[in-house]
Amino acid sequence: NIMQRIPRLKPISDKKVLIVGVGALGSHIVWQLARAGIQSITIIDFDIVQVGNIPRWLLGFFAVGKLKVEIINSFLTQSFPGIKCTSIALHIGVDQTIPVNRKPVDAHDYLSNIIRGSDLVIDSTAETNVTNYLSSLCSQNSTPFVWATATQGGWGGIVGRVIPEITKGNWMDFSYHSANGDIPAPAAEEGS
């Protein structure tokens, strides 16, 4: 019924999207992707919901103390029948072996495989080291990459994208020009 009412969304329904960071920004991004009809979403985050997250986060107090990925997964599968949401509690940037199907797997190799199998990777961690790492992995695997950040208070933000063989530049180019002052800083809450 959704695809009949908004047929232009049909081409994206079978895409596989990886979202890293489901906090204040990422939780809303994943919700909008599900609303748009994306049927296969993988979410990665290692953090738990804290009371201080509630004003900016998608869901309410019932989520406090629980892993963000588990709560988002539950919300998506209950709210959007047919969606396949894979949640992974992974701290990116930490050299680690993680259990996958009860077998130890190198986290870097595991993440590389997920990226290789994705049609799009969205980074909403707002962590420079993680963004640099994901950008590099996406480049190696020719996977389109989007990064999104919000300023303090949500007054502004940045969204960038790299589409292999279509767009020029990469996240590192953006980072250089941003640090150099070539790209104006987005609006931020006063006093932050």
GROMACS .gro file of N, CA and C in nm, residues 19-29 56 121-132 134 145-161 171 174-175 178-179 183-189:
model
  162
   19ILE      N    1   2.377   0.203   0.915
   19ILE     CA    2   2.383   0.328   0.989
   19ILE      C    3   2.469   0.306   1.113
   20VAL      N    4   2.574   0.386   1.125
   20VAL     CA    5   2.664   0.376   1.239
   20VAL      C    6   2.637   0.497   1.328
   21GLY      N    7   2.595   0.469   1.450
   21GLY     CA    8   2.561   0.575   1.545
   21GLY      C    9   2.411   0.600   1.542
   22VAL      N   10   2.340   0.551   1.644
   22VAL     CA   11   2.195   0.572   1.649
   22VAL      C   12   2.158   0.655   1.772
   23GLY      N   13   2.230   0.765   1.788
   23GLY     CA   14   2.203   0.858   1.896
   23GLY      C   15   2.103   0.963   1.854
   24ALA      N   16   2.127   1.086   1.893
   24ALA     CA   17   2.034   1.196   1.868
   24ALA      C   18   2.001   1.211   1.720
   25LEU      N   19   2.100   1.206   1.636
   25LEU     CA   20   2.079   1.221   1.491
   25LEU      C   21   2.046   1.088   1.425
   26GLY      N   22   2.125   0.985   1.455
   26GLY     CA   23   2.109   0.856   1.389
   26GLY      C   24   1.976   0.788   1.414
   27SER      N   25   1.921   0.805   1.535
   27SER     CA   26   1.791   0.742   1.565
   27SER      C   27   1.682   0.800   1.475
   28HIS      N   28   1.690   0.929   1.448
   28HIS     CA   29   1.590   0.992   1.361
   28HIS      C   30   1.614   0.956   1.214
   29ILE      N   31   1.740   0.942   1.175
   29ILE     CA   32   1.771   0.902   1.038
   29ILE      C   33   1.716   0.762   1.011
   56ARG      N   34   1.684   1.463   2.295
   56ARG     CA   35   1.727   1.463   2.156
   56ARG      C   36   1.702   1.329   2.086
  121VAL      N   37   2.628   0.363   0.331
  121VAL     CA   38   2.670   0.369   0.471
  121VAL      C   39   2.648   0.512   0.518
  122ILE      N   40   2.580   0.525   0.631
  122ILE     CA   41   2.554   0.657   0.691
  122ILE      C   42   2.624   0.659   0.826
  123ASP      N   43   2.709   0.760   0.845
  123ASP     CA   44   2.778   0.778   0.972
  123ASP      C   45   2.719   0.898   1.045
  124SER      N   46   2.660   0.872   1.160
  124SER     CA   47   2.607   0.982   1.241
  124SER      C   48   2.667   0.978   1.381
  125THR      N   49   2.793   0.933   1.388
  125THR     CA   50   2.861   0.923   1.517
  125THR      C   51   2.915   1.057   1.564
  126ALA      N   52   2.945   1.148   1.472
  126ALA     CA   53   3.008   1.277   1.504
  126ALA      C   54   3.141   1.257   1.574
  127GLU      N   55   3.207   1.147   1.543
  127GLU     CA   56   3.340   1.118   1.598
  127GLU      C   57   3.439   1.113   1.483
  128THR      N   58   3.530   1.209   1.482
  128THR     CA   59   3.623   1.224   1.370
  128THR      C   60   3.698   1.096   1.336
  129ASN      N   61   3.749   1.026   1.436
  129ASN     CA   62   3.824   0.903   1.409
  129ASN      C   63   3.737   0.796   1.344
  130VAL      N   64   3.614   0.783   1.391
  130VAL     CA   65   3.522   0.684   1.335
  130VAL      C   66   3.486   0.723   1.192
  131THR      N   67   3.458   0.850   1.170
  131THR     CA   68   3.422   0.896   1.035
  131THR      C   69   3.537   0.873   0.938
  132ASN      N   70   3.658   0.903   0.979
  132ASN     CA   71   3.775   0.881   0.894
  132ASN      C   72   3.789   0.732   0.860
  134LEU      N   73   3.550   0.491   0.869
  134LEU     CA   74   3.439   0.446   0.784
  134LEU      C   75   3.455   0.498   0.642
  145PHE      N   76   2.893   0.680   0.075
  145PHE     CA   77   2.912   0.716   0.215
  145PHE      C   78   2.852   0.853   0.242
  146VAL      N   79   2.773   0.862   0.349
  146VAL     CA   80   2.715   0.987   0.394
  146VAL      C   81   2.755   1.007   0.539
  147TRP      N   82   2.798   1.128   0.573
  147TRP     CA   83   2.824   1.161   0.714
  147TRP      C   84   2.735   1.278   0.752
  148ALA      N   85   2.688   1.273   0.876
  148ALA     CA   86   2.597   1.378   0.925
  148ALA      C   87   2.633   1.411   1.069
  149THR      N   88   2.637   1.540   1.097
  149THR     CA   89   2.661   1.587   1.233
  149THR      C   90   2.563   1.699   1.264
  150ALA      N   91   2.541   1.722   1.391
  150ALA     CA   92   2.458   1.834   1.436
  150ALA      C   93   2.538   1.914   1.537
  151THR      N   94   2.517   2.044   1.537
  151THR     CA   95   2.586   2.128   1.634
  151THR      C   96   2.513   2.125   1.768
  152GLN      N   97   2.578   2.177   1.869
  152GLN     CA   98   2.519   2.185   2.002
  152GLN      C   99   2.382   2.254   1.995
  153GLY      N  100   2.283   2.192   2.051
  153GLY     CA  101   2.149   2.249   2.050
  153GLY      C  102   2.071   2.220   1.922
  154GLY      N  103   2.137   2.155   1.826
  154GLY     CA  104   2.070   2.120   1.701
  154GLY      C  105   2.038   2.240   1.613
  155TRP      N  106   2.112   2.349   1.628
  155TRP     CA  107   2.085   2.469   1.550
  155TRP      C  108   2.136   2.457   1.407
  156GLY      N  109   2.227   2.369   1.387
  156GLY     CA  110   2.286   2.353   1.253
  156GLY      C  111   2.351   2.218   1.244
  157GLY      N  112   2.414   2.194   1.132
  157GLY     CA  113   2.482   2.067   1.114
  157GLY      C  114   2.545   2.058   0.977
  158ILE      N  115   2.601   1.942   0.952
  158ILE     CA  116   2.668   1.917   0.825
  158ILE      C  117   2.625   1.781   0.774
  159VAL      N  118   2.596   1.775   0.646
  159VAL     CA  119   2.573   1.647   0.579
  159VAL      C  120   2.662   1.648   0.456
  160GLY      N  121   2.740   1.543   0.442
  160GLY     CA  122   2.827   1.529   0.325
  160GLY      C  123   2.808   1.392   0.265
  161ARG      N  124   2.848   1.379   0.140
  161ARG     CA  125   2.833   1.249   0.074
  161ARG      C  126   2.946   1.226  -0.024
  171TRP      N  127   3.574   1.243   0.239
  171TRP     CA  128   3.560   1.301   0.371
  171TRP      C  129   3.687   1.373   0.416
  174PHE      N  130   3.696   1.713   0.269
  174PHE     CA  131   3.603   1.799   0.342
  174PHE      C  132   3.663   1.841   0.475
  175SER      N  133   3.718   1.744   0.548
  175SER     CA  134   3.776   1.772   0.678
  175SER      C  135   3.888   1.876   0.669
  178SER      N  136   3.726   2.215   0.593
  178SER     CA  137   3.652   2.262   0.709
  178SER      C  138   3.748   2.318   0.815
  179ALA      N  139   3.854   2.244   0.844
  179ALA     CA  140   3.953   2.289   0.943
  179ALA      C  141   4.026   2.415   0.897
  183ILE      N  142   3.522   2.619   0.453
  183ILE     CA  143   3.380   2.588   0.465
  183ILE      C  144   3.332   2.653   0.594
  184PRO      N  145   3.233   2.740   0.587
  184PRO     CA  146   3.186   2.807   0.710
  184PRO      C  147   3.129   2.706   0.809
  185ALA      N  148   3.154   2.732   0.937
  185ALA     CA  149   3.099   2.647   1.042
  185ALA      C  150   2.947   2.666   1.049
  186PRO      N  151   2.872   2.558   1.072
  186PRO     CA  152   2.726   2.573   1.082
  186PRO      C  153   2.687   2.643   1.211
  187ALA      N  154   2.565   2.691   1.214
  187ALA     CA  155   2.512   2.760   1.334
  187ALA      C  156   2.513   2.666   1.452
  188ALA      N  157   2.541   2.723   1.569
  188ALA     CA  158   2.540   2.645   1.693
  188ALA      C  159   2.470   2.724   1.801
  189GLU      N  160   2.425   2.654   1.903
  189GLU     CA  161   2.357   2.718   2.015
  189GLU      C  162   2.451   2.821   2.080
   0.00000   0.00000   0.00000
